[in-house]
């Protein structure tokens, strides 16, 4: 039991997890988990199996029967085909990452708020990456534009884009991006919200913008990183969030997974 307790504590600290977080994963009270880690009580076989999956080691290693195999270096995987999100990751210093764009059902239950929608879809996209190893870190994201609480998706056709941009003209709307960082069974999901104000747009300007083709694959029918910047009077909040990835929030989440972008730490 002593070896098991020592390895539980050692692995928890290596993975930068709190005792409360591991207790939640095991679905036990914090007092029960502390008894495990202090060697005062031995966890059952089901709890040991969960710990082995959480830390990507064998149950025998936890019990002191054998040593862990040499692990391959963890990879970072972006669960998105968006070139804008790829560029933002590179902008904050991530270079050696893979891109995997799984097809997921993006329908959500009625009544969800915009922030709940993007959090749900970012988690769904991260979990849909099938080739991630147990130590790999997967980043999922989803962005929507909302006006008065109503979500504006990507336009179906030029007429739909014209309708969206006309509605946004001269008004303030909100951009929400959900971001999930997932490693094994551990997932952290948050969202960012940015206010964007459009200047008053003339119908001819809207038609000219649509003719460029830029609006057709963008939530809300515009891209602030492109010609759409000419429509924007101002923003309050994270610019990267409007592009499609809140890099400040993402950086804080990654730090919790052992990736210090300023210190060049590697995934734990």
Short mmCIF file of C-alpha atoms in Angstrom, two decimals:
data_model
loop_
_atom_site.label_atom_id
_atom_site.label_comp_id
_atom_site.label_asym_id
_atom_site.label_seq_id
_atom_site.Cartn_x
_atom_site.Cartn_y
_atom_site.Cartn_z
CA UNK A 1 0.00 0.00 0.00
CA UNK A 2 2.93 2.33 0.72
CA UNK A 3 4.24 2.13 -2.85
CA UNK A 4 0.74 2.72 -4.25
CA UNK A 5 0.27 5.83 -2.10
CA UNK A 6 3.69 7.21 -3.08
CA UNK A 7 3.06 6.69 -6.78
CA UNK A 8 -0.41 8.21 -6.58
CA UNK A 9 1.04 11.37 -5.08
CA UNK A 10 4.03 11.42 -7.44
CA UNK A 11 1.88 11.04 -10.56
CA UNK A 12 -0.67 13.60 -9.38
CA UNK A 13 2.05 16.20 -8.85
CA UNK A 14 3.72 15.38 -12.18
CA UNK A 15 0.38 15.97 -13.92
CA UNK A 16 -0.26 19.16 -11.93
CA UNK A 17 -3.59 17.94 -10.60
CA UNK A 18 -5.21 18.88 -7.33
CA UNK A 19 -6.43 16.24 -4.91
CA UNK A 20 -9.98 17.49 -5.43
CA UNK A 21 -9.67 17.00 -9.21
CA UNK A 22 -8.53 13.39 -8.86
CA UNK A 23 -11.24 12.72 -6.27
CA UNK A 24 -13.83 13.99 -8.78
CA UNK A 25 -12.43 11.72 -11.51
CA UNK A 26 -12.60 8.73 -9.15
CA UNK A 27 -16.05 9.84 -7.99
CA UNK A 28 -15.07 9.62 -4.31
CA UNK A 29 -15.10 12.12 -1.46
CA UNK A 30 -11.95 14.20 -1.01
CA UNK A 31 -11.44 12.64 2.44
CA UNK A 32 -11.52 9.17 0.87
CA UNK A 33 -8.98 10.16 -1.76
CA UNK A 34 -6.68 11.68 0.85
CA UNK A 35 -6.80 8.40 2.76
CA UNK A 36 -5.66 6.65 -0.44
CA UNK A 37 -2.78 9.05 -1.01
CA UNK A 38 -1.67 9.00 2.63
CA UNK A 39 -1.61 5.20 2.70
CA UNK A 40 -4.41 4.92 5.23
CA UNK A 41 -6.79 3.10 2.93
CA UNK A 42 -6.29 1.07 -0.23
CA UNK A 43 -8.42 1.93 -3.27
CA UNK A 44 -10.41 -0.82 -4.92
CA UNK A 45 -9.63 -2.38 -8.29
CA UNK A 46 -11.99 -0.01 -10.15
CA UNK A 47 -10.32 3.08 -8.65
CA UNK A 48 -6.86 1.73 -9.47
CA UNK A 49 -7.95 1.09 -13.06
CA UNK A 50 -9.22 4.69 -13.33
CA UNK A 51 -5.94 6.02 -11.94
CA UNK A 52 -3.98 3.93 -14.44
CA UNK A 53 -6.00 5.39 -17.33
CA UNK A 54 -5.70 8.92 -15.95
CA UNK A 55 -1.90 8.74 -15.66
CA UNK A 56 -1.31 6.50 -18.68
CA UNK A 57 0.50 3.82 -16.69
CA UNK A 58 -0.31 0.20 -15.89
CA UNK A 59 -2.11 -0.90 -12.74
CA UNK A 60 0.95 -3.03 -12.00
CA UNK A 61 3.13 0.08 -12.00
CA UNK A 62 0.82 1.76 -9.48
CA UNK A 63 1.03 -1.32 -7.29
CA UNK A 64 4.83 -1.43 -7.54
CA UNK A 65 4.94 -4.64 -9.57
CA UNK A 66 6.68 -3.24 -12.64
CA UNK A 67 8.11 -0.06 -14.11
CA UNK A 68 6.34 2.04 -16.75
CA UNK A 69 7.30 1.66 -20.41
CA UNK A 70 9.24 4.45 -22.04
CA UNK A 71 6.64 6.90 -23.22
CA UNK A 72 6.68 8.60 -26.59
CA UNK A 73 6.74 12.38 -26.63
CA UNK A 74 3.26 13.85 -26.32
CA UNK A 75 1.88 15.64 -29.35
CA UNK A 76 -0.36 18.68 -29.60
CA UNK A 77 -3.31 18.25 -31.97
CA UNK A 78 -5.51 21.07 -33.24
CA UNK A 79 -9.01 19.67 -33.84
CA UNK A 80 -9.87 22.21 -36.53
CA UNK A 81 -9.29 22.74 -40.24
CA UNK A 82 -9.43 26.53 -39.80
CA UNK A 83 -6.28 28.14 -41.21
CA UNK A 84 -6.93 31.10 -38.91
CA UNK A 85 -6.74 28.96 -35.77
CA UNK A 86 -3.58 27.30 -37.09
CA UNK A 87 -2.00 30.72 -37.63
CA UNK A 88 -2.97 31.86 -34.13
CA UNK A 89 -1.33 28.80 -32.58
CA UNK A 90 1.83 29.51 -34.55
CA UNK A 91 1.62 33.16 -33.49
CA UNK A 92 1.84 32.20 -29.80
CA UNK A 93 4.86 30.00 -30.36
CA UNK A 94 3.42 26.55 -31.08
CA UNK A 95 5.06 25.07 -34.16
CA UNK A 96 5.25 21.31 -33.73
CA UNK A 97 1.56 20.41 -33.73
CA UNK A 98 -0.70 18.31 -35.89
CA UNK A 99 -4.03 19.25 -37.41
CA UNK A 100 -6.97 16.86 -37.33
CA UNK A 101 -10.40 18.04 -38.44
CA UNK A 102 -13.00 15.46 -37.41
CA UNK A 103 -16.53 15.70 -38.77
CA UNK A 104 -18.93 16.19 -35.89
CA UNK A 105 -22.65 16.73 -35.57
CA UNK A 106 -22.97 20.43 -34.71
CA UNK A 107 -26.65 20.32 -33.81
CA UNK A 108 -27.37 21.24 -30.18
CA UNK A 109 -30.42 21.05 -27.99
CA UNK A 110 -32.80 23.99 -28.03
CA UNK A 111 -32.51 26.63 -25.35
CA UNK A 112 -28.74 26.68 -24.97
CA UNK A 113 -27.12 30.12 -24.68
CA UNK A 114 -24.32 31.08 -27.13
CA UNK A 115 -21.61 30.41 -24.52
CA UNK A 116 -23.07 26.99 -23.74
CA UNK A 117 -23.23 26.16 -27.45
CA UNK A 118 -19.57 26.94 -28.14
CA UNK A 119 -18.39 25.10 -25.03
CA UNK A 120 -20.42 22.01 -25.95
CA UNK A 121 -19.17 21.99 -29.55
CA UNK A 122 -15.53 22.65 -28.68
CA UNK A 123 -15.59 19.66 -26.31
CA UNK A 124 -17.35 17.52 -28.92
CA UNK A 125 -14.72 18.39 -31.53
CA UNK A 126 -11.82 17.63 -29.18
CA UNK A 127 -13.29 14.26 -28.22
CA UNK A 128 -13.89 13.36 -31.87
CA UNK A 129 -10.13 13.15 -32.63
CA UNK A 130 -9.63 9.39 -32.86
CA UNK A 131 -5.88 9.15 -33.38
CA UNK A 132 -4.84 10.99 -30.23
CA UNK A 133 -2.58 9.03 -27.91
CA UNK A 134 -3.28 8.92 -24.17
CA UNK A 135 -0.68 11.64 -23.47
CA UNK A 136 -1.44 13.81 -26.51
CA UNK A 137 -3.05 17.19 -25.95
CA UNK A 138 -6.01 18.03 -28.17
CA UNK A 139 -7.29 21.59 -28.69
CA UNK A 140 -10.89 22.01 -29.86
CA UNK A 141 -12.65 25.30 -30.58
CA UNK A 142 -15.95 26.61 -31.86
CA UNK A 143 -17.02 30.19 -32.63
CA UNK A 144 -20.44 31.79 -33.06
CA UNK A 145 -21.71 35.32 -33.59
CA UNK A 146 -24.76 36.38 -31.58
CA UNK A 147 -27.01 39.41 -31.88
CA UNK A 148 -29.46 40.01 -29.04
CA UNK A 149 -28.83 36.45 -27.90
CA UNK A 150 -29.69 34.91 -31.30
CA UNK A 151 -26.89 32.90 -32.92
CA UNK A 152 -25.82 33.73 -36.48
CA UNK A 153 -24.05 30.82 -38.13
CA UNK A 154 -22.33 30.65 -41.49
CA UNK A 155 -24.48 32.03 -44.34
CA UNK A 156 -26.24 29.48 -46.53
CA UNK A 157 -25.94 31.61 -49.66
CA UNK A 158 -25.21 35.23 -50.73
CA UNK A 159 -28.76 36.27 -49.90
CA UNK A 160 -28.41 34.95 -46.37
CA UNK A 161 -25.04 36.74 -46.03
CA UNK A 162 -26.67 40.01 -47.16
CA UNK A 163 -29.41 39.58 -44.58
CA UNK A 164 -26.91 38.91 -41.79
CA UNK A 165 -24.68 41.86 -42.61
CA UNK A 166 -27.65 44.19 -42.97
CA UNK A 167 -28.84 43.12 -39.52
CA UNK A 168 -25.39 43.70 -38.01
CA UNK A 169 -24.98 47.12 -39.67
CA UNK A 170 -24.57 49.95 -37.18
CA UNK A 171 -25.04 47.67 -34.18
CA UNK A 172 -23.06 45.88 -31.49
CA UNK A 173 -22.96 42.09 -31.45
CA UNK A 174 -21.05 39.47 -29.48
CA UNK A 175 -18.58 36.83 -30.61
CA UNK A 176 -18.23 33.70 -28.48
CA UNK A 177 -15.52 31.08 -28.81
CA UNK A 178 -15.45 27.92 -26.77
CA UNK A 179 -12.09 26.24 -26.31
CA UNK A 180 -11.35 22.78 -24.93
CA UNK A 181 -7.99 21.30 -24.01
CA UNK A 182 -8.15 17.53 -23.61
CA UNK A 183 -5.57 14.97 -22.50
CA UNK A 184 -6.74 11.43 -21.91
CA UNK A 185 -9.77 11.59 -19.63
CA UNK A 186 -9.01 15.11 -18.45
CA UNK A 187 -10.70 18.00 -20.25
CA UNK A 188 -10.88 21.72 -19.48
CA UNK A 189 -13.51 23.75 -21.36
CA UNK A 190 -14.00 27.51 -21.19
CA UNK A 191 -15.26 30.31 -23.41
CA UNK A 192 -14.41 33.92 -24.28
CA UNK A 193 -16.80 36.72 -25.23
CA UNK A 194 -15.91 39.81 -27.28
CA UNK A 195 -18.13 42.76 -28.21
CA UNK A 196 -17.89 43.97 -31.82
CA UNK A 197 -19.45 47.17 -33.20
CA UNK A 198 -20.17 47.54 -36.91
CA UNK A 199 -20.35 50.93 -38.57
CA UNK A 200 -23.45 51.71 -40.63
CA UNK A 201 -23.12 49.89 -43.95
CA UNK A 202 -24.51 50.87 -47.33
CA UNK A 203 -26.23 48.11 -49.35
CA UNK A 204 -23.68 48.54 -52.13
CA UNK A 205 -20.81 48.00 -49.70
CA UNK A 206 -22.42 44.82 -48.40
CA UNK A 207 -22.90 43.48 -51.94
CA UNK A 208 -19.30 44.35 -52.81
CA UNK A 209 -18.01 42.52 -49.73
CA UNK A 210 -20.12 39.46 -50.49
CA UNK A 211 -18.78 39.46 -54.06
CA UNK A 212 -15.28 38.84 -52.68
CA UNK A 213 -16.46 35.48 -51.36
CA UNK A 214 -14.93 36.09 -47.94
CA UNK A 215 -18.18 36.02 -45.92
CA UNK A 216 -19.37 32.61 -47.08
CA UNK A 217 -17.46 30.39 -44.63
CA UNK A 218 -17.51 32.77 -41.66
CA UNK A 219 -19.84 32.85 -38.68
CA UNK A 220 -21.86 36.06 -38.93
CA UNK A 221 -20.78 36.42 -42.61
CA UNK A 222 -17.58 38.37 -41.98
CA UNK A 223 -13.92 37.85 -41.16
CA UNK A 224 -12.26 40.51 -39.03
CA UNK A 225 -8.81 39.34 -40.08
CA UNK A 226 -9.59 40.10 -43.72
CA UNK A 227 -11.64 42.65 -45.65
CA UNK A 228 -14.25 42.35 -42.93
CA UNK A 229 -12.07 44.63 -40.82
CA UNK A 230 -13.39 47.48 -42.98
CA UNK A 231 -16.85 46.89 -41.52
CA UNK A 232 -15.78 47.02 -37.87
CA UNK A 233 -15.89 50.29 -35.96
CA UNK A 234 -14.40 48.83 -32.79
CA UNK A 235 -14.16 45.87 -30.41
CA UNK A 236 -14.04 45.32 -26.66
CA UNK A 237 -12.18 42.21 -25.65
CA UNK A 238 -9.86 39.63 -27.18
CA UNK A 239 -9.23 40.23 -30.90
CA UNK A 240 -8.03 36.64 -31.37
CA UNK A 241 -11.38 35.49 -30.04
CA UNK A 242 -13.12 37.20 -32.98
CA UNK A 243 -10.70 35.55 -35.40
CA UNK A 244 -11.57 32.16 -33.89
CA UNK A 245 -9.28 31.35 -30.95
CA UNK A 246 -8.94 33.23 -27.64
CA UNK A 247 -5.19 32.86 -27.29
CA UNK A 248 -4.96 34.51 -23.85
CA UNK A 249 -7.47 32.09 -22.34
CA UNK A 250 -5.97 29.14 -24.24
CA UNK A 251 -2.51 29.98 -22.93
CA UNK A 252 -3.76 29.90 -19.35
CA UNK A 253 -5.44 26.53 -19.88
CA UNK A 254 -2.35 25.04 -21.55
CA UNK A 255 -0.23 26.17 -18.61
CA UNK A 256 -2.40 23.94 -16.42
CA UNK A 257 -1.40 21.01 -18.65
CA UNK A 258 2.31 21.76 -18.24
CA UNK A 259 2.75 23.80 -21.44
CA UNK A 260 4.30 27.12 -20.51
CA UNK A 261 4.43 29.02 -23.80
CA UNK A 262 6.84 31.59 -22.42
CA UNK A 263 9.02 28.99 -20.74
CA UNK A 264 8.92 26.47 -23.62
CA UNK A 265 7.88 23.61 -21.37
CA UNK A 266 6.78 20.38 -23.03
CA UNK A 267 3.49 18.52 -22.41
CA UNK A 268 3.61 16.47 -19.23
#
